[in-house]
Short mmCIF file of C-alpha atoms and ligand atoms in Angstrom, two decimals:
data_model
loop_
_atom_site.label_atom_id
_atom_site.label_comp_id
_atom_site.label_asym_id
_atom_site.label_seq_id
_atom_site.Cartn_x
_atom_site.Cartn_y
_atom_site.Cartn_z
CA MET E 1 -19.52 19.35 -72.66
CA PRO E 2 -19.32 19.05 -76.31
CA LEU E 3 -17.56 22.09 -78.01
CA ALA E 4 -20.06 25.04 -78.51
CA THR E 5 -21.71 25.48 -81.86
CA GLY E 6 -19.27 26.89 -84.35
CA GLN E 7 -16.53 24.98 -82.49
CA LEU E 8 -17.63 21.65 -83.71
CA ILE E 9 -15.03 19.59 -85.39
CA GLN E 10 -16.19 19.28 -89.13
CA ASN E 11 -15.54 15.63 -89.92
CA PRO E 12 -12.17 15.31 -88.62
CA PRO E 13 -10.20 12.22 -89.80
CA PRO E 14 -10.71 9.35 -87.28
CA ASP E 15 -7.51 9.49 -85.36
CA GLN E 16 -6.96 6.53 -83.14
CA THR E 17 -4.36 8.35 -81.10
CA ILE E 18 -7.37 10.58 -79.72
CA LEU E 19 -7.60 7.93 -76.97
CA SER E 20 -4.42 7.48 -74.69
CA SER E 21 -3.59 3.98 -73.69
CA ARG E 22 -5.24 4.83 -70.14
CA GLN E 23 -8.44 6.23 -71.85
CA TYR E 24 -8.64 3.21 -74.09
CA ARG E 25 -8.48 0.81 -71.09
CA LEU E 26 -11.38 2.79 -69.39
CA TRP E 27 -13.69 2.01 -72.45
CA GLU E 28 -12.33 -1.37 -72.58
CA ASP E 29 -13.18 -1.98 -69.11
CA MET E 30 -16.48 -0.47 -69.39
CA LEU E 31 -17.57 -2.63 -72.20
CA GLU E 32 -16.50 -5.74 -70.24
CA ASN E 33 -18.24 -4.75 -67.09
CA ARG E 34 -21.47 -4.05 -68.83
CA THR E 35 -21.61 -6.80 -71.44
CA GLY E 36 -19.08 -9.33 -70.41
CA VAL E 37 -17.38 -8.70 -73.92
CA ARG E 38 -13.33 -8.53 -73.70
CA ILE E 39 -12.17 -6.76 -76.70
CA LYS E 40 -9.59 -8.88 -78.62
CA VAL E 41 -6.23 -7.25 -79.46
CA GLN E 42 -6.88 -7.55 -83.06
CA ARG E 43 -10.12 -5.28 -82.74
CA GLU E 44 -8.36 -2.58 -80.72
CA GLU E 45 -7.76 -0.19 -83.59
CA TYR E 46 -11.26 -0.78 -84.78
CA VAL E 47 -12.72 0.19 -81.39
CA ARG E 48 -10.54 3.18 -81.03
CA THR E 49 -11.68 4.42 -84.49
CA GLU E 50 -15.30 4.03 -83.80
CA ILE E 51 -15.02 5.90 -80.47
CA ALA E 52 -13.13 8.66 -82.10
CA LYS E 53 -15.73 8.77 -84.90
CA ARG E 54 -18.56 9.05 -82.40
CA MET E 55 -16.83 11.71 -80.50
CA ALA E 56 -16.34 13.77 -83.76
CA GLU E 57 -20.00 13.17 -84.67
CA CYS E 58 -21.16 14.60 -81.37
CA GLY E 59 -18.59 17.42 -81.33
CA TRP E 60 -16.37 16.11 -78.34
CA ALA E 61 -12.89 16.90 -78.42
CA ASP E 62 -11.99 15.83 -75.00
CA ALA E 63 -11.99 11.97 -74.51
CA ASP E 64 -12.33 12.13 -70.53
CA SER E 65 -15.18 14.44 -70.70
CA TYR E 66 -16.91 12.14 -73.31
CA PHE E 67 -16.29 9.16 -71.03
CA ARG E 68 -17.75 11.00 -68.23
CA GLU E 69 -20.93 11.91 -70.29
CA VAL E 70 -21.52 8.29 -71.13
CA LEU E 71 -20.80 7.28 -67.59
CA GLU E 72 -22.48 9.86 -65.53
CA THR E 73 -25.06 11.89 -67.27
CA LEU E 74 -28.62 11.39 -68.04
CA ASN E 75 -27.72 11.24 -71.64
CA GLY E 76 -25.10 8.30 -70.97
CA PRO E 77 -27.48 5.27 -71.33
CA ARG E 78 -28.67 6.69 -74.99
CA GLU E 79 -25.07 7.35 -75.93
CA TRP E 80 -23.93 4.11 -74.57
CA SER E 81 -26.38 2.17 -76.70
CA ILE E 82 -25.29 3.89 -79.91
CA LEU E 83 -21.78 3.18 -79.11
CA LEU E 84 -22.47 -0.56 -78.21
CA ASP E 85 -24.22 -1.08 -81.48
CA ARG E 86 -20.92 -0.06 -83.25
CA LEU E 87 -18.45 -1.82 -80.91
CA LEU E 88 -19.94 -5.45 -80.72
CA VAL E 89 -19.17 -8.05 -82.97
CA LYS E 90 -22.56 -8.99 -84.62
CA ASP E 91 -21.34 -11.42 -87.38
CA THR E 92 -24.06 -14.08 -88.05
CA ARG E 93 -25.59 -16.03 -90.73
CA PHE E 94 -28.38 -18.60 -91.27
CA PHE E 95 -27.73 -22.17 -90.35
CA ARG E 96 -24.21 -21.11 -89.04
CA HIS E 97 -23.54 -24.50 -87.57
CA GLN E 98 -25.48 -26.99 -89.53
CA PRO E 99 -24.84 -29.97 -87.34
CA SER E 100 -26.49 -28.20 -84.36
CA HIS E 101 -29.45 -27.28 -86.51
CA ASP E 102 -29.71 -30.67 -87.77
CA TYR E 103 -29.86 -31.90 -84.23
CA VAL E 104 -32.69 -29.49 -83.23
CA ARG E 105 -34.85 -30.28 -86.10
CA ASP E 106 -34.58 -34.15 -85.30
CA ARG E 107 -35.21 -33.38 -81.44
CA ILE E 108 -38.22 -31.30 -82.26
CA ALA E 109 -39.56 -34.14 -84.65
CA THR E 110 -39.21 -36.79 -81.99
CA ARG E 111 -40.86 -34.43 -79.34
CA ALA E 112 -43.66 -33.42 -81.77
CA ALA E 113 -44.41 -37.12 -82.73
CA ALA E 114 -44.57 -38.13 -79.11
CA ASP E 115 -46.43 -35.06 -77.74
CA PRO E 116 -47.82 -32.71 -80.30
CA ALA E 117 -50.14 -30.98 -77.97
CA GLN E 118 -47.09 -29.50 -75.90
CA THR E 119 -45.62 -26.41 -77.24
CA PHE E 120 -41.99 -26.49 -77.94
CA ASN E 121 -40.31 -23.10 -76.46
CA ILE E 122 -36.84 -22.01 -77.69
CA TRP E 123 -34.55 -19.30 -76.66
CA SER E 124 -31.95 -18.13 -78.99
CA ALA E 125 -29.55 -16.20 -76.70
CA GLY E 126 -27.38 -13.45 -78.42
CA CYS E 127 -29.29 -13.87 -81.68
CA ALA E 128 -27.65 -10.63 -83.28
CA SER E 129 -29.89 -9.67 -86.39
CA GLY E 130 -32.09 -12.76 -86.22
CA GLU E 131 -30.70 -15.28 -88.71
CA GLU E 132 -30.07 -17.74 -85.82
CA SER E 133 -33.44 -17.29 -84.42
CA TYR E 134 -35.12 -17.81 -87.78
CA SER E 135 -33.01 -20.62 -88.72
CA LEU E 136 -34.26 -22.28 -85.55
CA ALA E 137 -37.83 -21.48 -86.49
CA LEU E 138 -37.16 -23.24 -89.69
CA ASP E 139 -35.75 -26.36 -87.96
CA ALA E 140 -38.71 -26.51 -85.70
CA SER E 141 -41.17 -26.05 -88.78
CA GLU E 142 -39.41 -28.74 -90.47
CA GLY E 143 -39.40 -30.87 -87.34
CA PHE E 144 -43.08 -30.80 -86.98
CA THR E 145 -43.70 -31.48 -90.38
CA MET E 146 -41.46 -34.52 -90.26
CA ALA E 147 -43.71 -35.60 -87.31
CA GLY E 148 -46.85 -35.03 -89.42
CA GLN E 149 -47.85 -32.32 -87.09
CA ALA E 150 -48.90 -28.65 -87.20
CA ASP E 151 -46.44 -25.95 -85.96
CA ASN E 152 -46.66 -25.72 -82.13
CA TYR E 153 -43.45 -23.80 -81.25
CA TYR E 154 -42.55 -20.44 -80.10
CA ILE E 155 -39.15 -18.69 -80.32
CA VAL E 156 -37.73 -15.74 -78.37
CA GLY E 157 -34.28 -14.10 -79.73
CA THR E 158 -32.63 -11.74 -77.40
CA ASP E 159 -29.42 -9.53 -77.79
CA VAL E 160 -28.06 -6.60 -76.05
CA SER E 161 -27.84 -4.62 -79.29
CA GLY E 162 -31.02 -2.51 -80.11
CA ASP E 163 -29.92 -2.22 -83.63
CA ALA E 164 -29.63 -6.03 -84.21
CA ILE E 165 -32.92 -6.60 -82.54
CA ALA E 166 -34.81 -3.97 -84.79
CA THR E 167 -33.30 -5.67 -87.93
CA ALA E 168 -34.27 -9.10 -86.45
CA ARG E 169 -37.89 -7.84 -85.97
CA LYS E 170 -38.20 -7.00 -89.60
CA GLY E 171 -37.14 -10.36 -90.85
CA ILE E 172 -35.91 -8.95 -94.15
CA TYR E 173 -32.38 -10.08 -95.55
CA SER E 174 -30.60 -9.40 -98.61
CA SER E 175 -30.82 -12.36 -101.09
CA SER E 176 -27.11 -13.00 -100.84
CA ARG E 177 -27.56 -13.75 -97.05
CA ILE E 178 -29.83 -16.67 -97.92
CA ASP E 179 -27.63 -17.91 -100.79
CA ASN E 180 -26.63 -21.03 -98.72
CA LEU E 181 -30.22 -22.29 -98.20
CA SER E 182 -31.62 -24.78 -100.25
CA LEU E 183 -34.19 -23.77 -103.06
CA PRO E 184 -37.16 -25.59 -101.34
CA LEU E 185 -36.42 -23.89 -98.11
CA LYS E 186 -36.19 -20.63 -99.65
CA GLN E 187 -39.38 -21.04 -101.53
CA LYS E 188 -41.37 -22.31 -98.49
CA TYR E 189 -40.11 -19.76 -95.87
CA PHE E 190 -39.31 -16.57 -97.84
CA SER E 191 -41.15 -14.00 -99.75
CA VAL E 192 -39.68 -11.80 -102.21
CA VAL E 193 -39.57 -8.12 -101.13
CA ASN E 194 -37.73 -6.83 -104.18
CA GLU E 195 -34.88 -7.92 -106.51
CA GLN E 196 -32.35 -7.78 -103.58
CA ARG E 197 -34.22 -8.45 -100.53
CA GLN E 198 -36.44 -11.38 -99.09
CA GLN E 199 -38.69 -11.51 -95.89
CA ILE E 200 -39.25 -14.51 -93.67
CA ILE E 201 -42.92 -15.32 -94.13
CA LYS E 202 -45.48 -14.06 -91.73
CA PRO E 203 -46.58 -17.32 -90.17
CA VAL E 204 -43.14 -17.86 -89.12
CA ARG E 205 -42.37 -14.26 -87.90
CA GLN E 206 -45.41 -14.59 -85.84
CA ARG E 207 -43.90 -17.37 -83.79
CA VAL E 208 -40.61 -15.54 -83.22
CA ALA E 209 -40.47 -12.63 -80.71
CA PHE E 210 -37.41 -10.48 -80.20
CA LEU E 211 -36.29 -8.58 -77.13
CA ILE E 212 -33.27 -6.52 -76.08
CA LEU E 213 -31.60 -8.34 -73.20
CA ASN E 214 -28.10 -8.28 -71.62
CA LEU E 215 -27.23 -11.57 -70.43
CA LEU E 216 -25.40 -10.38 -67.49
CA GLU E 217 -28.63 -8.64 -66.32
CA GLN E 218 -31.13 -11.26 -67.06
CA GLN E 219 -33.70 -12.33 -64.62
CA GLU E 220 -34.20 -16.18 -64.77
CA GLN E 221 -37.92 -15.64 -64.23
CA TYR E 222 -38.25 -14.03 -67.57
CA HIS E 223 -36.96 -17.04 -69.65
CA HIS E 224 -38.05 -20.17 -67.60
CA GLN E 225 -39.31 -23.44 -68.63
CA MET E 226 -37.53 -23.40 -71.90
CA ASP E 227 -37.31 -26.74 -74.03
CA LEU E 228 -34.28 -25.49 -75.72
CA ILE E 229 -31.59 -22.85 -75.37
CA PHE E 230 -29.41 -22.06 -78.14
CA CYS E 231 -26.39 -19.89 -77.67
CA GLN E 232 -23.62 -19.74 -80.12
CA ASN E 233 -20.55 -17.47 -80.73
CA VAL E 234 -21.55 -15.24 -77.80
CA LEU E 235 -19.75 -17.07 -74.83
CA ILE E 236 -16.52 -16.91 -76.62
CA TYR E 237 -16.16 -13.10 -76.05
CA PHE E 238 -16.48 -13.67 -72.22
CA LYS E 239 -14.03 -14.64 -69.63
CA GLN E 240 -14.32 -18.36 -68.51
CA TRP E 241 -15.98 -17.66 -65.23
CA ARG E 242 -18.33 -15.62 -66.82
CA ARG E 243 -19.13 -18.29 -69.36
CA ARG E 244 -19.75 -20.62 -66.60
CA ASP E 245 -22.07 -18.23 -64.71
CA ILE E 246 -24.22 -17.73 -67.94
CA VAL E 247 -24.51 -21.37 -68.55
CA ASN E 248 -25.63 -21.93 -64.97
CA ILE E 249 -28.40 -19.47 -65.63
CA PHE E 250 -29.42 -21.18 -68.81
CA GLU E 251 -29.55 -24.52 -66.90
CA ALA E 252 -32.02 -22.81 -64.31
CA CYS E 253 -34.21 -21.62 -67.28
CA LEU E 254 -34.56 -24.93 -68.77
CA LYS E 255 -37.39 -27.35 -68.21
CA PRO E 256 -36.44 -30.95 -66.90
CA GLY E 257 -35.73 -32.60 -70.08
CA GLY E 258 -34.82 -29.35 -71.84
CA CYS E 259 -31.66 -29.03 -73.91
CA LEU E 260 -28.79 -26.48 -74.01
CA ILE E 261 -26.85 -26.19 -77.22
CA ILE E 262 -23.67 -23.94 -77.38
CA GLY E 263 -20.90 -23.66 -80.04
CA PRO E 264 -18.45 -26.60 -80.09
CA GLY E 265 -15.40 -25.93 -77.67
CA GLU E 266 -17.14 -22.63 -76.36
CA LEU E 267 -17.10 -23.79 -72.86
CA THR E 268 -14.59 -26.66 -71.83
CA ASP E 269 -14.43 -26.67 -68.02
CA TRP E 270 -18.12 -26.88 -67.11
CA GLU E 271 -20.32 -29.72 -65.53
CA SER E 272 -23.37 -29.90 -63.54
CA GLU E 273 -25.02 -32.91 -61.66
CA ASN E 274 -28.26 -31.57 -63.38
CA MET E 275 -27.09 -31.79 -66.90
CA THR E 276 -25.87 -34.67 -69.19
CA ARG E 277 -23.80 -34.33 -72.17
CA ILE E 278 -25.81 -35.40 -75.18
CA ASP E 279 -24.01 -38.08 -77.25
CA ARG E 280 -24.07 -36.65 -80.88
CA SER E 281 -20.89 -36.04 -82.84
CA GLY E 282 -19.95 -32.67 -83.80
CA ILE E 283 -22.10 -30.61 -81.38
CA GLN E 284 -21.97 -29.50 -77.84
CA ALA E 285 -25.24 -30.11 -76.15
CA TYR E 286 -26.76 -30.91 -72.82
CA GLU E 287 -29.91 -32.23 -71.36
CA LYS E 288 -31.30 -31.39 -68.05
CA VAL E 289 -32.03 -34.42 -65.99
CA MET E 290 -35.71 -35.15 -65.28
CA VAL E 291 -36.63 -35.03 -61.51
C1 SAM P 301 -21.07 -12.88 -83.12
S1 SAM P 301 -22.63 -12.56 -82.79
C2 SAM P 301 -23.35 -14.28 -82.68
C3 SAM P 301 -24.71 -14.17 -83.22
C4 SAM P 301 -25.40 -15.58 -83.56
N1 SAM P 301 -25.35 -16.18 -82.14
C5 SAM P 301 -24.59 -16.56 -84.22
O1 SAM P 301 -24.05 -17.50 -83.85
O2 SAM P 301 -24.54 -16.28 -85.51
C6 SAM P 301 -22.49 -12.19 -80.99
C7 SAM P 301 -23.82 -11.52 -80.29
O3 SAM P 301 -23.76 -11.48 -79.01
C8 SAM P 301 -24.31 -10.40 -78.47
N2 SAM P 301 -23.94 -9.95 -77.14
C9 SAM P 301 -22.72 -9.81 -76.79
N3 SAM P 301 -22.71 -9.54 -75.38
C10 SAM P 301 -23.93 -9.72 -74.96
C11 SAM P 301 -24.63 -9.71 -73.80
N4 SAM P 301 -23.93 -9.36 -72.58
N5 SAM P 301 -25.89 -10.00 -73.78
C12 SAM P 301 -26.73 -10.28 -74.88
N6 SAM P 301 -25.96 -10.35 -76.06
C13 SAM P 301 -24.71 -10.13 -76.12
C14 SAM P 301 -23.75 -9.24 -79.57
O4 SAM P 301 -24.54 -8.13 -79.57
C15 SAM P 301 -23.83 -10.08 -80.82
O5 SAM P 301 -25.14 -9.67 -81.60
#
């Protein structure tokens, strides 16, 4: 139990020695078992500090008891989701890997020209606070415009972090986060909220849904028949065997002819008889063979 009222630690300085090596390993393993994410050595100090801070906030002095609270009690899932929001790396930005986005736009333009009545469905897996999913929406809108067609696409962005998904749903970003976008893109797809913030316009937001989803727990039936799955800077935190498992699930979620795009170099030892590597320089993408 936390300390009784009156015994609460009043803002103690975060002390990374609060966790012994054994206790730190328990947290490290829990994070990996539950999310697949392996903490890099360089982040150990940060993770220790965040756990110590959270313990202090809740009044826990004993690290073993706090661990048991998260692992075994009814309050555990709530506490875990708060910790998770703090421990995961959620760095992201608009059009993070431009060559991949150029390919998405061109691919959608080609499909829209050939078959404008067919909705193009995209899954942005591990989307953090939404910048990746909205970048894909802009790719799609531009693709349909290039083809001379009205928008006909939907995107689902998923992430294990509840905080990230809540931010993504709002679609509001500080102006500095969209500095790298061209003026025409900004003018076409963002509305000014105030001097510091801009929001993705409603017609685009209405095409993008966000869900909390743990890639280790996903059920294929929720995300099947996708035309395109985009997953970048997520697999790199996982062990190789887990990367292969997740990519196998992505394959099952694609339509025949659908496309998977991951970050270049994020998976080196995977192949499948149902997927062919797309020959475009600078990107790592696969197409599911037609049956
Ligand atoms: C570094 S961010 C990358 C965001 C975006 N894909 C990009 O490239 O900019 C990694 C994201 O993966 C999410 N993530 C990590 N493990 C996950 C899991 N098991 N299921 C779903 N999302 C996960 C994190 O919460 C984080 O938002």
